[in-house]
PDB file of C-alpha atoms in Angstrom:
ATOM      1  CA  PHE A   1       0.000   0.000   0.000  1.00 78.00           C
ATOM      2  CA  HIS A   2       2.890   2.338   0.780  1.00 83.00           C
ATOM      3  CA  LEU A   3       4.320   1.867  -2.724  1.00 82.00           C
ATOM      4  CA  LEU A   4       0.972   2.687  -4.313  1.00 83.00           C
ATOM      5  CA  TYR A   5       0.520   5.769  -2.141  1.00 87.00           C
ATOM      6  CA  HIS A   6       3.941   7.217  -3.022  1.00 87.00           C
ATOM      7  CA  ALA A   7       3.505   6.482  -6.725  1.00 85.00           C
ATOM      8  CA  PHE A   8       0.199   8.339  -6.899  1.00 83.00           C
ATOM      9  CA  GLU A   9       1.644  11.109  -4.774  1.00 86.00           C
ATOM     10  CA  LEU A  10       4.347  11.623  -7.427  1.00 84.00           C
ATOM     11  CA  ALA A  11       1.843  11.387 -10.291  1.00 85.00           C
ATOM     12  CA  PHE A  12      -0.616  13.780  -8.623  1.00 87.00           C
ATOM     13  CA  GLU A  13       1.345  16.886  -9.686  1.00 84.00           C
ATOM     14  CA  ALA A  14       0.558  16.170 -13.363  1.00 84.00           C
ATOM     15  CA  LEU A  15      -3.184  15.880 -12.738  1.00 83.00           C
ATOM     16  CA  PRO A  16      -4.129  19.590 -13.112  1.00 89.00           C
ATOM     17  CA  VAL A  17      -2.473  19.763 -16.526  1.00 90.00           C
ATOM     18  CA  LEU A  18      -4.303  16.625 -17.650  1.00 89.00           C
ATOM     19  CA  LEU A  19      -7.643  17.942 -16.395  1.00 90.00           C
ATOM     20  CA  TYR A  20      -7.111  21.286 -18.138  1.00 94.00           C
ATOM     21  CA  THR A  21      -6.145  19.580 -21.398  1.00 93.00           C
ATOM     22  CA  GLY A  22      -9.152  17.271 -21.171  1.00 93.00           C
ATOM     23  CA  ALA A  23     -11.520  20.172 -20.529  1.00 96.00           C
ATOM     24  CA  LEU A  24     -10.033  22.078 -23.454  1.00 96.00           C
ATOM     25  CA  LEU A  25     -10.427  19.053 -25.726  1.00 95.00           C
ATOM     26  CA  LEU A  26     -14.018  18.588 -24.542  1.00 96.00           C
ATOM     27  CA  LEU A  27     -15.021  22.210 -25.123  1.00 97.00           C
ATOM     28  CA  THR A  28     -13.336  22.363 -28.537  1.00 96.00           C
ATOM     29  CA  ALA A  29     -14.937  19.120 -29.684  1.00 95.00           C
ATOM     30  CA  SER A  30     -18.342  20.148 -28.380  1.00 96.00           C
ATOM     31  CA  SER A  31     -18.138  23.499 -30.186  1.00 96.00           C
ATOM     32  CA  VAL A  32     -17.164  21.970 -33.510  1.00 95.00           C
ATOM     33  CA  ILE A  33     -19.857  19.298 -33.246  1.00 95.00           C
ATOM     34  CA  TYR A  34     -22.504  21.846 -32.244  1.00 96.00           C
ATOM     35  CA  PHE A  35     -21.735  24.166 -35.149  1.00 95.00           C
ATOM     36  CA  SER A  36     -21.337  21.409 -37.744  1.00 94.00           C
ATOM     37  CA  GLU A  37     -24.569  19.513 -37.008  1.00 94.00           C
ATOM     38  CA  ASP A  38     -28.148  20.391 -37.896  1.00 93.00           C
ATOM     39  CA  ARG A  39     -30.331  21.613 -35.039  1.00 93.00           C
ATOM     40  CA  GLU A  40     -32.694  18.654 -35.578  1.00 93.00           C
ATOM     41  CA  ASN A  41     -29.832  16.309 -34.669  1.00 93.00           C
ATOM     42  CA  ILE A  42     -27.914  18.198 -31.966  1.00 93.00           C
ATOM     43  CA  ASP A  43     -30.295  20.835 -30.661  1.00 93.00           C
ATOM     44  CA  SER A  44     -28.236  22.307 -27.790  1.00 95.00           C
ATOM     45  CA  PHE A  45     -24.666  22.797 -26.660  1.00 97.00           C
ATOM     46  CA  PRO A  46     -25.088  20.531 -23.594  1.00 96.00           C
ATOM     47  CA  ARG A  47     -26.213  17.766 -25.938  1.00 95.00           C
ATOM     48  CA  ALA A  48     -23.064  18.317 -28.021  1.00 95.00           C
ATOM     49  CA  MET A  49     -21.041  18.131 -24.799  1.00 96.00           C
ATOM     50  CA  TRP A  50     -22.796  14.874 -23.905  1.00 95.00           C
ATOM     51  CA  LEU A  51     -21.895  13.439 -27.317  1.00 94.00           C
ATOM     52  CA  SER A  52     -18.277  14.536 -26.799  1.00 95.00           C
ATOM     53  CA  VAL A  53     -18.061  13.058 -23.284  1.00 94.00           C
ATOM     54  CA  VAL A  54     -19.545   9.754 -24.421  1.00 94.00           C
ATOM     55  CA  THR A  55     -17.179   9.685 -27.396  1.00 93.00           C
ATOM     56  CA  MET A  56     -14.092  10.642 -25.369  1.00 92.00           C
ATOM     57  CA  SER A  57     -14.786   8.050 -22.708  1.00 90.00           C
ATOM     58  CA  THR A  58     -15.334   5.391 -25.410  1.00 85.00           C
ATOM     59  CA  VAL A  59     -18.694   4.431 -23.876  1.00 87.00           C
ATOM     60  CA  GLY A  60     -20.674   5.159 -27.040  1.00 82.00           C
ATOM     61  CA  TYR A  61     -24.300   4.933 -25.890  1.00 86.00           C
ATOM     62  CA  GLY A  62     -25.587   5.644 -29.392  1.00 84.00           C
ATOM     63  CA  ASP A  63     -28.370   7.969 -28.298  1.00 87.00           C
ATOM     64  CA  PHE A  64     -26.797  10.790 -30.347  1.00 88.00           C
ATOM     65  CA  SER A  65     -24.523  10.474 -33.333  1.00 90.00           C
ATOM     66  CA  PRO A  66     -23.271  12.938 -35.933  1.00 93.00           C
ATOM     67  CA  LYS A  67     -25.058  12.921 -39.262  1.00 94.00           C
ATOM     68  CA  SER A  68     -23.184  15.582 -41.223  1.00 93.00           C
ATOM     69  CA  THR A  69     -19.935  14.794 -43.003  1.00 94.00           C
ATOM     70  CA  LEU A  70     -17.941  17.343 -41.003  1.00 93.00           C
ATOM     71  CA  GLY A  71     -19.437  16.081 -37.726  1.00 93.00           C
ATOM     72  CA  THR A  72     -18.616  12.481 -38.609  1.00 94.00           C
ATOM     73  CA  ILE A  73     -15.044  13.332 -39.588  1.00 95.00           C
ATOM     74  CA  PHE A  74     -14.467  15.388 -36.459  1.00 94.00           C
ATOM     75  CA  THR A  75     -16.006  12.735 -34.213  1.00 94.00           C
ATOM     76  CA  SER A  76     -13.681  10.163 -35.776  1.00 94.00           C
ATOM     77  CA  LEU A  77     -10.720  12.432 -35.042  1.00 95.00           C
ATOM     78  CA  LEU A  78     -12.042  12.919 -31.514  1.00 95.00           C
ATOM     79  CA  ILE A  79     -12.125   9.144 -30.990  1.00 94.00           C
ATOM     80  CA  MET A  80      -8.477   8.821 -32.029  1.00 95.00           C
ATOM     81  CA  CYS A  81      -7.289  11.861 -30.053  1.00 94.00           C
ATOM     82  CA  SER A  82      -9.141  10.881 -26.904  1.00 94.00           C
ATOM     83  CA  ALA A  83      -7.792   7.318 -27.046  1.00 92.00           C
ATOM     84  CA  LEU A  84      -4.293   8.807 -27.180  1.00 92.00           C
ATOM     85  CA  TYR A  85      -5.189  11.283 -24.449  1.00 92.00           C
ATOM     86  CA  MET A  86      -6.484   8.540 -22.158  1.00 88.00           C
ATOM     87  CA  SER A  87      -3.172   6.675 -22.490  1.00 89.00           C
ATOM     88  CA  ILE A  88      -1.120   9.603 -21.114  1.00 89.00           C
ATOM     89  CA  PRO A  89      -1.899   8.923 -17.419  1.00 85.00           C
ATOM     90  CA  LEU A  90      -0.753   5.323 -17.827  1.00 84.00           C
ATOM     91  CA  GLY A  91       2.729   6.489 -18.751  1.00 87.00           C
ATOM     92  CA  ILE A  92       2.814   9.021 -15.930  1.00 87.00           C
ATOM     93  CA  VAL A  93       1.684   6.541 -13.290  1.00 85.00           C
ATOM     94  CA  GLY A  94       3.978   3.839 -14.705  1.00 87.00           C
ATOM     95  CA  ASN A  95       6.948   6.185 -14.505  1.00 88.00           C
ATOM     96  CA  ALA A  96       5.999   7.110 -10.945  1.00 87.00           C
ATOM     97  CA  PHE A  97       5.857   3.406  -9.976  1.00 86.00           C
ATOM     98  CA  HIS A  98       9.287   2.906 -11.529  1.00 88.00           C
ATOM     99  CA  ARG A  99      10.755   5.840  -9.584  1.00 88.00           C
ATOM    100  CA  VAL A 100       9.244   4.663  -6.278  1.00 87.00           C
ATOM    101  CA  TRP A 101      10.341   1.076  -6.839  1.00 86.00           C
ATOM    102  CA  GLU A 102      13.995   2.083  -7.205  1.00 82.00           C
TER     103      GLU A 102
END
């Protein structure tokens, strides 16, 4: 337990940067999706944010999906970028475990 505590203590300093980057990615994606989709499909900005959160977290409920070409292309890019973004904490925590273990 002590090893785990110290590893997360070292990794905790990178958390604000990751949260800020994630929020920036979420707001940018939501804005592009909101402005590229028809109002019959995505009728409000919170609904565009919901679509972005579901896409970024790779849950994919399917209750909303982009129908325009630009929305589909950007959502595909969002899937790839958020998969890469979600892998960043693994490297940070893994490096912290390595430093504590030594």
